[in-house]
Every structure is written in structure tokens, then in C-alpha cells.
Amino acid sequence: MTFPPADDLDAVAAALAALRALEADPDAVAVADAGASGLSEAQLLARSLAAIGAVRAAVERVALRRIAALDRAGGLDPATDPVRAGGHGDIGSFLAEVWRTSLPSARQLCAVARATAPQYSLHGEELPPVFPELAVALLGVPDDPDFDAESETDVPAAPSVSTDQAAVIIRELGKTGDGCSLEQRHIGERLLVEHAPALTVEQVRRAAIQLRDRLDEDGTEPREQIQRRRRSLTITTTRDGMTRIDWRLDAESAGHVVPQITAYVSRDFHDKRNGRNTGDGHDVGDSGDTGDGHDVGDSRATADARNASAGSTGVRFEDPEPGPTDTPAMEETRSMAQLRSDGAVEVFRHRAGCTSGATSPPVTMIVRVGLDQLRSGKGAAEIDEVPSPVSGATARRLAADANLIPMVLGRDSEVLDLGRKQRLFSPAQKHALAERDGGCAWTGCPHPPSYTQAHHIRWWDRDTGPTDLKNGILLCSHHHHRVHDDGWDIQVREHIPWFTPPAHLDPTRTPRKGGRIRLPDKAPP
């Protein structure tokens, strides 16, 4: 047999040639790409790693095709199958040995190869892959009927999805039940492939889980019941005297716990950076209270009613304009894991010392559910900061125990466009931005709304930008500074933020899609 197809190796050769050209004459590459001579050592190394990534992707494309071909060839002629002859139970075991990689990694690559390779009927007729959209994204299978595989100029496009991302999509969408049609799954697959280039593997996993549960509404409740049965908390003492707590929570329980810890982490981190402290060892949030129903002193002269209102709705935002303080800013030396630990301890410490009756929770649980799901109790709903969905029945029960804040903004006299009348964004605007952006809108950033600032796309001072929704975007502190310091451009088109890098970071200045993934409100018909 002949290896399929030769243009795969041409793509590897082209990627290697680009890498060699970059490292042999970086100045020439810089002039060709950006019209400027000279690259710093760090810039050269970054471009070299990007070029190596292209080589790796091209090699993986070759590997996927060869794995699928070996899988089919071995099945056709078991007597000459090197996998079985070598004593291996499957190709994954064979690859783990010859590549000296882990067995799970090798088997994952094999699973991707099978899911994106053509299928064959009992009569040898070639059929479409199980995941056709991933086949196009990974293997460059062309949609153009005039594509010529033998042509030197017709080369499949570079993979737009990594094999790790593809494995996640295959695994999660493969869990959909009989209630999800093949067409619906392909629509979901296409949506995930569209967003994957701007996401990390973990973000693709979360999006795939959410989409899986929207496509397979009948499966949400059984999965929720399994989670509840698996909940547990174990307390052990380690050899060095530390106490170890292993806590496994179902999605609903996590919705009560995670946002509270996040609120403390956000408050402590940002207030330490801005130098705000109550003087009694407890930093305060930007709203002038801790959010737990107990007011504390604020280092600023007055508590801004704007932020107090925002705190009452449960979504906390960092104040981009901290007021004057006599306390110098302090560098935060704790890791995120330590901040979360301190936040959890603070929650229990407050609970132990609280002598008042029932008080408002520090953070309101934000549940996103469609009106149809809320009415029927079927389908799935989402809790902010919790990756796993809950059932529509759980959302109805939570709604019965809570005051609802409908996500229909702009009514009840809430003004969402303030023009030049007010510099800082209002609570209503911030909630509208949180619904649009889902947290930090930067491409691939996982930070929730509580870690963000409302940023003027057209700057208030420099560009006389208005305080309007179309001119606002949520960014975490780090990416807020990246926009200001590095010269990124931001545009919001059809309610979707796009980030255009400066030429010194990306000579092509290709816009990158930001914001949250917009999944369908219900399964496609």
C-alpha cells in the first residue's frame, strides 16, 4: 500500500523550512514579516517556539493519518499486523512503546485518529468520519471540490484545533444520548471547532460539557444525580502536621461555595495591591462592605453608592479608580492557592463569630437558565464559576428560594448608556457587560466578573470615549494593563469583542475573538 497523502509531508517540510529560515536569518524574517529590522532575543525565541508549534502540528497531522491507516491495514490482514506481532493489545500500546510516551497520551491520539478518519462499510465503501468538522480542522480536509491533492500549490490549511482540544470535544460530545440527533451533534461540533483556536484545552472542555448538556437535555438530570452521590469531604493529617481536606462537590453545592471564596480572593488581592486596609488586619472590598451583611470601615472618605449597589446584587467588580489612601500599596506575595485557602478560612471564621440572625450571603449565586427550562424544569442551567451544569429542575428549586434578577437589562428605568455624563460604569452596565463578556473578555482568560474592571474601549480622557455599553468591556487587571501598555485595539462587532494585537506581537495583526462562548439557548432543531 502507499502512505496517504504526500502533501502531509510537504506541510512538515514547509514548517521545518520556516523554522530553519527564522533561526538562520532572523533579521530577514523580521523585515519580511513586520517591515522592521532586528528582533530581540526574547522575540526570536518566542517566534522560534511558535514555528516549532507549527512543526509539531504538521507532524501530528501525519501521525493521525498513519495511525488511522495502520488501524485499517491491521484489521484487513491480521497475519502481518506489527501491533499484534509485537504483543500489543492495541495501537496505543504499540505507540507508547515506540514513542516512549505515556499509554493514556498514545491512546488519546489513537481515539482522535479514529474519530476523524473516514469510515468504511462492510462492502468497503468510504463513509464520512464520525466527527467531520474536526477532520476538516485537524487534517485540513478541503471543502473545495476543485482541490487537487497532487498539486504543489494546493496544500491543506494548517490545523486550527490541537489534538488535545479535539480529544476533549470527541470525549464530551460522545457522551450525548439517543435524544441528540447526529445533525445536532455536528452543529455542536462545528460551534466548538469555531471557538477552539482562541481557547485553552480546559476552556474547550468546559464549553464542550455545557454544549453536551444542551444537546442532550435528558442526560443532565442523571449526571446531576451521579454527582450528588459522589459528593464527599475527607479530613486527614499529613506527616508534617498539616490538615488536608479533600472536598468533592456537586455543581449546586459548588455554586454556594466557590463564588464566596472567589469574592474573598478578589477583594484581598485587589485591596492589597491598591493599599486599602481597614487597619484591623482585614482588607475591605471596593463597595465599602464585606458583602456579608456587616459593614466595615473604608479607607476612603465615603462609600460610593454606585459600588454599594453593585455589591448588593452579588457580583463584585474591582474599582478601576481607587480613591486616595494613606496606606501604601503592598505587594501580594501569596499564591492563588494560598489566597483561596485564606478565603475559605475567612468564610468559616466569619460564620463562627457571627452572632446575628440570618443575613444576606456574601455573594449571590448567579444561575443562568432559559425561560423555557425554568418553566418546564427540563434541560440544563448554568451556575456562574461552576463548570458543570445543573438540571432545569434544580434551577426551578433555586428560583423558588431566591429573589430573581432577570437578565433582561435596560428595563425598569435602568440607563445603560451614560454618554459623557459619568465616567465610571454603573452597576446595571456592569451586569450587562458581565452577561455579554462572561468575565474577562480577553481571548482565553478564565477570570470571572469579580476579577474584572469595566474598561473604556475608546479611552475616557484620550479619546473622549462615552460610558456606553458599546464602548465598554470587562478586563482583568493584567489584561487591562496589556491593552493600555502594549497597544492592543478592541472592537465590539455584533456584541462580540475582537482583540487586534500590535504589529510587534503579530505582524499580520490578525484579530482574535474574545468574550464568552455563545452556546445556543437550547438544542438545535
PDB file of C-alpha atoms in Angstrom, residues 67-321:
ATOM      1  CA  ILE A  67      -2.490   5.738  12.822  1.00  0.00           C
ATOM      2  CA  ALA A  68      -5.843   5.504  11.059  1.00  0.00           C
ATOM      3  CA  ALA A  69      -4.220   3.761   8.080  1.00  0.00           C
ATOM      4  CA  LEU A  70      -2.425   1.251  10.337  1.00  0.00           C
ATOM      5  CA  ASP A  71      -5.638   0.588  12.214  1.00  0.00           C
ATOM      6  CA  ARG A  72      -7.416  -0.266   8.972  1.00  0.00           C
ATOM      7  CA  ALA A  73      -4.477  -2.196   7.439  1.00  0.00           C
ATOM      8  CA  GLY A  74      -4.004  -4.354  10.524  1.00  0.00           C
ATOM      9  CA  GLY A  75      -7.666  -5.254  10.551  1.00  0.00           C
ATOM     10  CA  LEU A  76      -7.564  -6.267   6.885  1.00  0.00           C
ATOM     11  CA  ASP A  77      -4.535  -8.531   7.302  1.00  0.00           C
ATOM     12  CA  PRO A  78      -4.072  -9.653  10.938  1.00  0.00           C
ATOM     13  CA  ALA A  79      -1.291 -12.063   9.968  1.00  0.00           C
ATOM     14  CA  THR A  80       1.072  -9.215   9.086  1.00  0.00           C
ATOM     15  CA  ASP A  81      -0.113  -6.771  11.751  1.00  0.00           C
ATOM     16  CA  PRO A  82       3.018  -5.477  13.584  1.00  0.00           C
ATOM     17  CA  VAL A  83       0.900  -4.394  16.532  1.00  0.00           C
ATOM     18  CA  ARG A  84      -0.307  -7.904  17.287  1.00  0.00           C
ATOM     19  CA  ALA A  85       3.030  -9.430  16.346  1.00  0.00           C
ATOM     20  CA  GLY A  86       4.676  -7.243  18.971  1.00  0.00           C
ATOM     21  CA  GLY A  87       2.316  -8.495  21.647  1.00  0.00           C
ATOM     22  CA  HIS A  88       0.327  -5.267  21.910  1.00  0.00           C
ATOM     23  CA  GLY A  89      -3.389  -5.229  22.571  1.00  0.00           C
ATOM     24  CA  ASP A  90      -3.951  -2.051  20.573  1.00  0.00           C
ATOM     25  CA  ILE A  91      -2.144   0.616  18.560  1.00  0.00           C
ATOM     26  CA  GLY A  92      -1.974   2.880  21.601  1.00  0.00           C
ATOM     27  CA  SER A  93       0.161   0.354  23.458  1.00  0.00           C
ATOM     28  CA  PHE A  94       2.355  -0.020  20.358  1.00  0.00           C
ATOM     29  CA  LEU A  95       2.856   3.753  20.078  1.00  0.00           C
ATOM     30  CA  ALA A  96       3.567   4.138  23.794  1.00  0.00           C
ATOM     31  CA  GLU A  97       6.472   1.729  23.365  1.00  0.00           C
ATOM     32  CA  VAL A  98       7.984   3.033  20.117  1.00  0.00           C
ATOM     33  CA  TRP A  99       7.491   6.720  21.002  1.00  0.00           C
ATOM     34  CA  ARG A 100       8.352   6.280  24.699  1.00  0.00           C
ATOM     35  CA  THR A 101       5.308   8.227  25.745  1.00  0.00           C
ATOM     36  CA  SER A 102       2.562   7.523  28.262  1.00  0.00           C
ATOM     37  CA  LEU A 103      -0.107   4.986  27.395  1.00  0.00           C
ATOM     38  CA  PRO A 104      -3.003   7.431  28.035  1.00  0.00           C
ATOM     39  CA  SER A 105      -1.436  10.011  25.684  1.00  0.00           C
ATOM     40  CA  ALA A 106      -0.902   7.432  22.951  1.00  0.00           C
ATOM     41  CA  ARG A 107      -4.426   6.058  23.259  1.00  0.00           C
ATOM     42  CA  GLN A 108      -5.872   9.574  23.203  1.00  0.00           C
ATOM     43  CA  LEU A 109      -4.130  10.252  19.892  1.00  0.00           C
ATOM     44  CA  CYS A 110      -5.481   6.972  18.524  1.00  0.00           C
ATOM     45  CA  ALA A 111      -9.009   7.924  19.581  1.00  0.00           C
ATOM     46  CA  VAL A 112      -8.687  11.227  17.721  1.00  0.00           C
ATOM     47  CA  ALA A 113      -7.322   9.445  14.646  1.00  0.00           C
ATOM     48  CA  ARG A 114     -10.255   7.015  14.532  1.00  0.00           C
ATOM     49  CA  ALA A 115     -12.866   9.726  15.096  1.00  0.00           C
ATOM     50  CA  THR A 116     -11.527  11.922  12.282  1.00  0.00           C
ATOM     51  CA  ALA A 117     -10.671   9.214   9.735  1.00  0.00           C
ATOM     52  CA  PRO A 118     -13.088   8.045   7.030  1.00  0.00           C
ATOM     53  CA  GLN A 119     -15.287   5.101   7.961  1.00  0.00           C
ATOM     54  CA  TYR A 120     -15.835   2.091   5.737  1.00  0.00           C
ATOM     55  CA  SER A 121     -18.912  -0.022   5.203  1.00  0.00           C
ATOM     56  CA  LEU A 122     -18.860  -3.826   5.152  1.00  0.00           C
ATOM     57  CA  HIS A 123     -18.566  -3.585   1.367  1.00  0.00           C
ATOM     58  CA  GLY A 124     -15.548  -1.282   1.543  1.00  0.00           C
ATOM     59  CA  GLU A 125     -17.460   1.873   0.697  1.00  0.00           C
ATOM     60  CA  GLU A 126     -15.867   5.002   2.187  1.00  0.00           C
ATOM     61  CA  LEU A 127     -18.119   6.943   4.570  1.00  0.00           C
ATOM     62  CA  PRO A 128     -17.689  10.329   6.319  1.00  0.00           C
ATOM     63  CA  PRO A 129     -15.763  10.496   9.609  1.00  0.00           C
ATOM     64  CA  VAL A 130     -17.651  10.299  12.896  1.00  0.00           C
ATOM     65  CA  PHE A 131     -16.535  13.881  13.583  1.00  0.00           C
ATOM     66  CA  PRO A 132     -16.358  15.550  10.145  1.00  0.00           C
ATOM     67  CA  GLU A 133     -15.861  19.119  11.420  1.00  0.00           C
ATOM     68  CA  LEU A 134     -12.837  18.052  13.450  1.00  0.00           C
ATOM     69  CA  ALA A 135     -11.498  16.189  10.427  1.00  0.00           C
ATOM     70  CA  VAL A 136     -11.521  19.442   8.471  1.00  0.00           C
ATOM     71  CA  ALA A 137      -9.956  21.428  11.325  1.00  0.00           C
ATOM     72  CA  LEU A 138      -7.268  18.860  12.176  1.00  0.00           C
ATOM     73  CA  LEU A 139      -6.418  17.213   8.886  1.00  0.00           C
ATOM     74  CA  GLY A 140      -7.128  20.075   6.520  1.00  0.00           C
ATOM     75  CA  VAL A 141      -9.658  18.031   4.555  1.00  0.00           C
ATOM     76  CA  PRO A 142     -10.731  20.560   1.913  1.00  0.00           C
ATOM     77  CA  ASP A 143     -14.317  21.515   1.231  1.00  0.00           C
ATOM     78  CA  ASP A 144     -13.361  22.845  -2.204  1.00  0.00           C
ATOM     79  CA  PRO A 145     -14.333  20.283  -4.882  1.00  0.00           C
ATOM     80  CA  ASP A 146     -11.594  21.681  -7.137  1.00  0.00           C
ATOM     81  CA  PHE A 147      -8.881  20.856  -4.583  1.00  0.00           C
ATOM     82  CA  ASP A 148      -6.065  18.882  -6.205  1.00  0.00           C
ATOM     83  CA  ALA A 149      -4.148  16.728  -3.738  1.00  0.00           C
ATOM     84  CA  GLU A 150      -1.395  16.179  -6.314  1.00  0.00           C
ATOM     85  CA  SER A 151      -0.860  19.883  -6.921  1.00  0.00           C
ATOM     86  CA  GLU A 152       2.235  21.535  -5.452  1.00  0.00           C
ATOM     87  CA  THR A 153       0.258  24.674  -4.653  1.00  0.00           C
ATOM     88  CA  ASP A 154      -2.887  23.077  -3.188  1.00  0.00           C
ATOM     89  CA  VAL A 155      -1.833  22.319   0.374  1.00  0.00           C
ATOM     90  CA  PRO A 156      -4.366  21.789   3.185  1.00  0.00           C
ATOM     91  CA  ALA A 157      -4.565  24.623   5.682  1.00  0.00           C
ATOM     92  CA  ALA A 158      -2.694  24.368   8.979  1.00  0.00           C
ATOM     93  CA  PRO A 159      -4.651  22.661  11.779  1.00  0.00           C
ATOM     94  CA  SER A 160      -6.886  25.127  13.612  1.00  0.00           C
ATOM     95  CA  VAL A 161      -7.528  22.736  16.508  1.00  0.00           C
ATOM     96  CA  SER A 162      -4.964  20.839  18.556  1.00  0.00           C
ATOM     97  CA  THR A 163      -5.197  17.108  19.126  1.00  0.00           C
ATOM     98  CA  ASP A 164      -5.728  17.723  22.853  1.00  0.00           C
ATOM     99  CA  GLN A 165      -8.671  20.015  22.102  1.00  0.00           C
ATOM    100  CA  ALA A 166     -10.051  17.505  19.619  1.00  0.00           C
ATOM    101  CA  ALA A 167      -9.820  14.715  22.204  1.00  0.00           C
ATOM    102  CA  VAL A 168     -11.881  16.763  24.661  1.00  0.00           C
ATOM    103  CA  ILE A 169     -14.562  17.526  22.057  1.00  0.00           C
ATOM    104  CA  ILE A 170     -14.756  13.883  20.992  1.00  0.00           C
ATOM    105  CA  ARG A 171     -14.978  12.630  24.563  1.00  0.00           C
ATOM    106  CA  GLU A 172     -17.699  15.040  25.728  1.00  0.00           C
ATOM    107  CA  LEU A 173     -19.883  15.041  22.612  1.00  0.00           C
ATOM    108  CA  GLY A 174     -19.532  11.269  22.528  1.00  0.00           C
ATOM    109  CA  LYS A 175     -21.464  11.159  25.811  1.00  0.00           C
ATOM    110  CA  THR A 176     -24.660  12.530  24.272  1.00  0.00           C
ATOM    111  CA  GLY A 177     -27.544  10.082  24.432  1.00  0.00           C
ATOM    112  CA  ASP A 178     -30.123   8.904  21.936  1.00  0.00           C
ATOM    113  CA  GLY A 179     -32.097  12.117  22.399  1.00  0.00           C
ATOM    114  CA  CYS A 180     -29.414  14.009  20.478  1.00  0.00           C
ATOM    115  CA  SER A 181     -29.539  13.557  16.709  1.00  0.00           C
ATOM    116  CA  LEU A 182     -26.431  13.243  14.558  1.00  0.00           C
ATOM    117  CA  GLU A 183     -27.213  16.594  12.939  1.00  0.00           C
ATOM    118  CA  GLN A 184     -27.446  18.282  16.341  1.00  0.00           C
ATOM    119  CA  ARG A 185     -24.101  16.849  17.378  1.00  0.00           C
ATOM    120  CA  HIS A 186     -22.481  18.062  14.165  1.00  0.00           C
ATOM    121  CA  ILE A 187     -23.848  21.562  14.831  1.00  0.00           C
ATOM    122  CA  GLY A 188     -22.341  21.461  18.314  1.00  0.00           C
ATOM    123  CA  GLU A 189     -19.082  20.113  16.929  1.00  0.00           C
ATOM    124  CA  ARG A 190     -18.920  22.971  14.415  1.00  0.00           C
ATOM    125  CA  LEU A 191     -19.517  25.544  17.149  1.00  0.00           C
ATOM    126  CA  LEU A 192     -16.707  24.175  19.325  1.00  0.00           C
ATOM    127  CA  VAL A 193     -14.311  23.980  16.376  1.00  0.00           C
ATOM    128  CA  GLU A 194     -15.082  27.618  15.577  1.00  0.00           C
ATOM    129  CA  HIS A 195     -14.143  28.771  19.091  1.00  0.00           C
ATOM    130  CA  ALA A 196     -11.291  26.346  19.844  1.00  0.00           C
ATOM    131  CA  PRO A 197      -8.421  28.376  18.290  1.00  0.00           C
ATOM    132  CA  ALA A 198      -8.919  31.103  20.912  1.00  0.00           C
ATOM    133  CA  LEU A 199      -9.347  28.766  23.899  1.00  0.00           C
ATOM    134  CA  THR A 200      -7.221  26.641  26.178  1.00  0.00           C
ATOM    135  CA  VAL A 201      -7.863  22.919  26.449  1.00  0.00           C
ATOM    136  CA  GLU A 202      -9.592  23.422  29.806  1.00  0.00           C
ATOM    137  CA  GLN A 203     -11.873  26.105  28.367  1.00  0.00           C
ATOM    138  CA  VAL A 204     -12.754  23.847  25.447  1.00  0.00           C
ATOM    139  CA  ARG A 205     -13.604  21.123  27.965  1.00  0.00           C
ATOM    140  CA  ARG A 206     -15.949  23.417  29.888  1.00  0.00           C
ATOM    141  CA  ALA A 207     -17.631  24.628  26.717  1.00  0.00           C
ATOM    142  CA  ALA A 208     -17.983  21.053  25.456  1.00  0.00           C
ATOM    143  CA  ILE A 209     -19.618  19.972  28.723  1.00  0.00           C
ATOM    144  CA  GLN A 210     -22.090  22.857  28.585  1.00  0.00           C
ATOM    145  CA  LEU A 211     -22.900  22.188  24.951  1.00  0.00           C
ATOM    146  CA  ARG A 212     -23.220  18.456  25.573  1.00  0.00           C
ATOM    147  CA  ASP A 213     -25.870  19.097  28.208  1.00  0.00           C
ATOM    148  CA  ARG A 214     -27.782  21.481  25.966  1.00  0.00           C
ATOM    149  CA  LEU A 215     -27.782  18.939  23.175  1.00  0.00           C
ATOM    150  CA  ASP A 216     -28.658  16.057  25.490  1.00  0.00           C
ATOM    151  CA  GLU A 217     -31.184  17.622  27.848  1.00  0.00           C
ATOM    152  CA  ASP A 218     -32.442  14.225  29.032  1.00  0.00           C
ATOM    153  CA  GLY A 219     -28.980  13.319  30.303  1.00  0.00           C
ATOM    154  CA  THR A 220     -28.461  16.335  32.570  1.00  0.00           C
ATOM    155  CA  GLU A 221     -30.538  15.112  35.498  1.00  0.00           C
ATOM    156  CA  PRO A 222     -28.981  11.595  35.655  1.00  0.00           C
ATOM    157  CA  ARG A 223     -25.483  13.120  35.570  1.00  0.00           C
ATOM    158  CA  GLU A 224     -26.510  15.528  38.322  1.00  0.00           C
ATOM    159  CA  GLN A 225     -27.713  12.611  40.472  1.00  0.00           C
ATOM    160  CA  ILE A 226     -24.408  10.805  39.943  1.00  0.00           C
ATOM    161  CA  GLN A 227     -22.537  13.923  41.079  1.00  0.00           C
ATOM    162  CA  ARG A 228     -24.619  14.150  44.240  1.00  0.00           C
ATOM    163  CA  ARG A 229     -23.917  10.524  45.117  1.00  0.00           C
ATOM    164  CA  ARG A 230     -20.194  11.146  44.679  1.00  0.00           C
ATOM    165  CA  ARG A 231     -20.038  14.186  46.961  1.00  0.00           C
ATOM    166  CA  SER A 232     -17.614  13.746  49.831  1.00  0.00           C
ATOM    167  CA  LEU A 233     -15.354  15.521  52.289  1.00  0.00           C
ATOM    168  CA  THR A 234     -12.417  13.785  53.940  1.00  0.00           C
ATOM    169  CA  ILE A 235     -10.130  15.268  56.582  1.00  0.00           C
ATOM    170  CA  THR A 236      -6.697  13.769  57.200  1.00  0.00           C
ATOM    171  CA  THR A 237      -3.495  14.800  58.956  1.00  0.00           C
ATOM    172  CA  THR A 238      -0.297  14.651  56.938  1.00  0.00           C
ATOM    173  CA  ARG A 239       3.079  13.579  58.295  1.00  0.00           C
ATOM    174  CA  ASP A 240       4.224  17.179  58.719  1.00  0.00           C
ATOM    175  CA  GLY A 241       1.196  18.024  60.864  1.00  0.00           C
ATOM    176  CA  MET A 242      -0.808  19.816  58.187  1.00  0.00           C
ATOM    177  CA  THR A 243      -4.525  19.163  57.844  1.00  0.00           C
ATOM    178  CA  ARG A 244      -5.578  18.012  54.397  1.00  0.00           C
ATOM    179  CA  ILE A 245      -9.189  18.446  53.263  1.00  0.00           C
ATOM    180  CA  ASP A 246     -10.353  16.726  50.085  1.00  0.00           C
ATOM    181  CA  TRP A 247     -13.754  18.135  49.188  1.00  0.00           C
ATOM    182  CA  ARG A 248     -15.765  16.892  46.199  1.00  0.00           C
ATOM    183  CA  LEU A 249     -18.872  18.952  45.454  1.00  0.00           C
ATOM    184  CA  ASP A 250     -21.746  18.575  43.054  1.00  0.00           C
ATOM    185  CA  ALA A 251     -22.472  21.583  40.840  1.00  0.00           C
ATOM    186  CA  GLU A 252     -25.231  23.050  43.002  1.00  0.00           C
ATOM    187  CA  SER A 253     -23.160  22.828  46.184  1.00  0.00           C
ATOM    188  CA  ALA A 254     -20.157  24.306  44.395  1.00  0.00           C
ATOM    189  CA  GLY A 255     -22.373  27.217  43.388  1.00  0.00           C
ATOM    190  CA  HIS A 256     -22.775  28.073  47.075  1.00  0.00           C
ATOM    191  CA  VAL A 257     -19.083  27.663  47.946  1.00  0.00           C
ATOM    192  CA  VAL A 258     -16.867  28.697  45.024  1.00  0.00           C
ATOM    193  CA  PRO A 259     -18.208  32.250  44.455  1.00  0.00           C
ATOM    194  CA  GLN A 260     -17.771  33.092  48.151  1.00  0.00           C
ATOM    195  CA  ILE A 261     -14.122  32.033  48.135  1.00  0.00           C
ATOM    196  CA  THR A 262     -13.595  33.849  44.836  1.00  0.00           C
ATOM    197  CA  ALA A 263     -15.080  37.028  46.330  1.00  0.00           C
ATOM    198  CA  TYR A 264     -12.618  36.953  49.225  1.00  0.00           C
ATOM    199  CA  VAL A 265      -9.675  36.246  46.916  1.00  0.00           C
ATOM    200  CA  SER A 266     -10.652  39.103  44.593  1.00  0.00           C
ATOM    201  CA  ARG A 267     -11.178  41.515  47.479  1.00  0.00           C
ATOM    202  CA  ASP A 268      -7.924  40.675  49.279  1.00  0.00           C
ATOM    203  CA  PHE A 269      -5.802  40.654  46.137  1.00  0.00           C
ATOM    204  CA  HIS A 270      -7.026  43.933  44.691  1.00  0.00           C
ATOM    205  CA  ASP A 271      -7.204  45.777  48.004  1.00  0.00           C
ATOM    206  CA  LYS A 272      -3.678  44.710  48.903  1.00  0.00           C
ATOM    207  CA  ARG A 273      -2.487  45.953  45.519  1.00  0.00           C
ATOM    208  CA  ASN A 274      -4.324  49.266  45.929  1.00  0.00           C
ATOM    209  CA  GLY A 275      -3.135  49.693  49.505  1.00  0.00           C
ATOM    210  CA  ARG A 276      -6.613  49.690  51.052  1.00  0.00           C
ATOM    211  CA  ASN A 277      -6.822  48.245  54.550  1.00  0.00           C
ATOM    212  CA  THR A 278      -9.184  48.686  57.461  1.00  0.00           C
ATOM    213  CA  GLY A 279      -6.335  48.944  59.922  1.00  0.00           C
ATOM    214  CA  ASP A 280      -7.509  45.847  61.798  1.00  0.00           C
ATOM    215  CA  GLY A 281      -5.833  43.378  59.502  1.00  0.00           C
ATOM    216  CA  HIS A 282      -8.873  42.873  57.283  1.00  0.00           C
ATOM    217  CA  ASP A 283      -8.888  44.421  53.842  1.00  0.00           C
ATOM    218  CA  VAL A 284     -12.179  45.723  52.502  1.00  0.00           C
ATOM    219  CA  GLY A 285     -13.814  45.464  49.119  1.00  0.00           C
ATOM    220  CA  ASP A 286     -14.467  48.332  46.781  1.00  0.00           C
ATOM    221  CA  SER A 287     -18.122  48.515  47.788  1.00  0.00           C
ATOM    222  CA  GLY A 288     -17.403  49.641  51.325  1.00  0.00           C
ATOM    223  CA  ASP A 289     -18.666  46.454  52.956  1.00  0.00           C
ATOM    224  CA  THR A 290     -17.608  42.849  53.116  1.00  0.00           C
ATOM    225  CA  GLY A 291     -20.717  41.671  51.342  1.00  0.00           C
ATOM    226  CA  ASP A 292     -21.762  39.512  54.295  1.00  0.00           C
ATOM    227  CA  GLY A 293     -24.218  41.980  55.802  1.00  0.00           C
ATOM    228  CA  HIS A 294     -21.662  43.561  58.141  1.00  0.00           C
ATOM    229  CA  ASP A 295     -20.352  46.974  57.192  1.00  0.00           C
ATOM    230  CA  VAL A 296     -16.678  47.657  57.805  1.00  0.00           C
ATOM    231  CA  GLY A 297     -14.683  50.847  57.634  1.00  0.00           C
ATOM    232  CA  ASP A 298     -13.384  52.035  54.305  1.00  0.00           C
ATOM    233  CA  SER A 299     -10.095  53.876  53.936  1.00  0.00           C
ATOM    234  CA  ARG A 300     -11.755  56.266  51.518  1.00  0.00           C
ATOM    235  CA  ALA A 301     -13.700  59.232  52.797  1.00  0.00           C
ATOM    236  CA  THR A 302     -17.051  57.978  51.521  1.00  0.00           C
ATOM    237  CA  ALA A 303     -18.504  54.742  50.292  1.00  0.00           C
ATOM    238  CA  ASP A 304     -19.538  55.098  46.679  1.00  0.00           C
ATOM    239  CA  ALA A 305     -23.236  54.302  46.341  1.00  0.00           C
ATOM    240  CA  ARG A 306     -22.550  53.025  42.863  1.00  0.00           C
ATOM    241  CA  ASN A 307     -20.384  50.200  44.145  1.00  0.00           C
ATOM    242  CA  ALA A 308     -22.606  49.586  47.162  1.00  0.00           C
ATOM    243  CA  SER A 309     -25.422  48.884  44.756  1.00  0.00           C
ATOM    244  CA  ALA A 310     -23.221  46.555  42.762  1.00  0.00           C
ATOM    245  CA  GLY A 311     -22.305  44.664  45.918  1.00  0.00           C
ATOM    246  CA  SER A 312     -25.942  44.139  46.815  1.00  0.00           C
ATOM    247  CA  THR A 313     -26.602  42.225  43.618  1.00  0.00           C
ATOM    248  CA  GLY A 314     -23.820  39.800  44.368  1.00  0.00           C
ATOM    249  CA  VAL A 315     -21.387  40.415  41.505  1.00  0.00           C
ATOM    250  CA  ARG A 316     -18.316  42.249  42.738  1.00  0.00           C
ATOM    251  CA  PHE A 317     -16.118  44.227  40.359  1.00  0.00           C
ATOM    252  CA  GLU A 318     -12.742  45.764  41.026  1.00  0.00           C
ATOM    253  CA  ASP A 319     -12.858  49.546  41.203  1.00  0.00           C
ATOM    254  CA  PRO A 320     -10.646  50.881  38.391  1.00  0.00           C
ATOM    255  CA  GLU A 321     -10.389  54.246  40.134  1.00  0.00           C
TER     256      GLU A 321
END
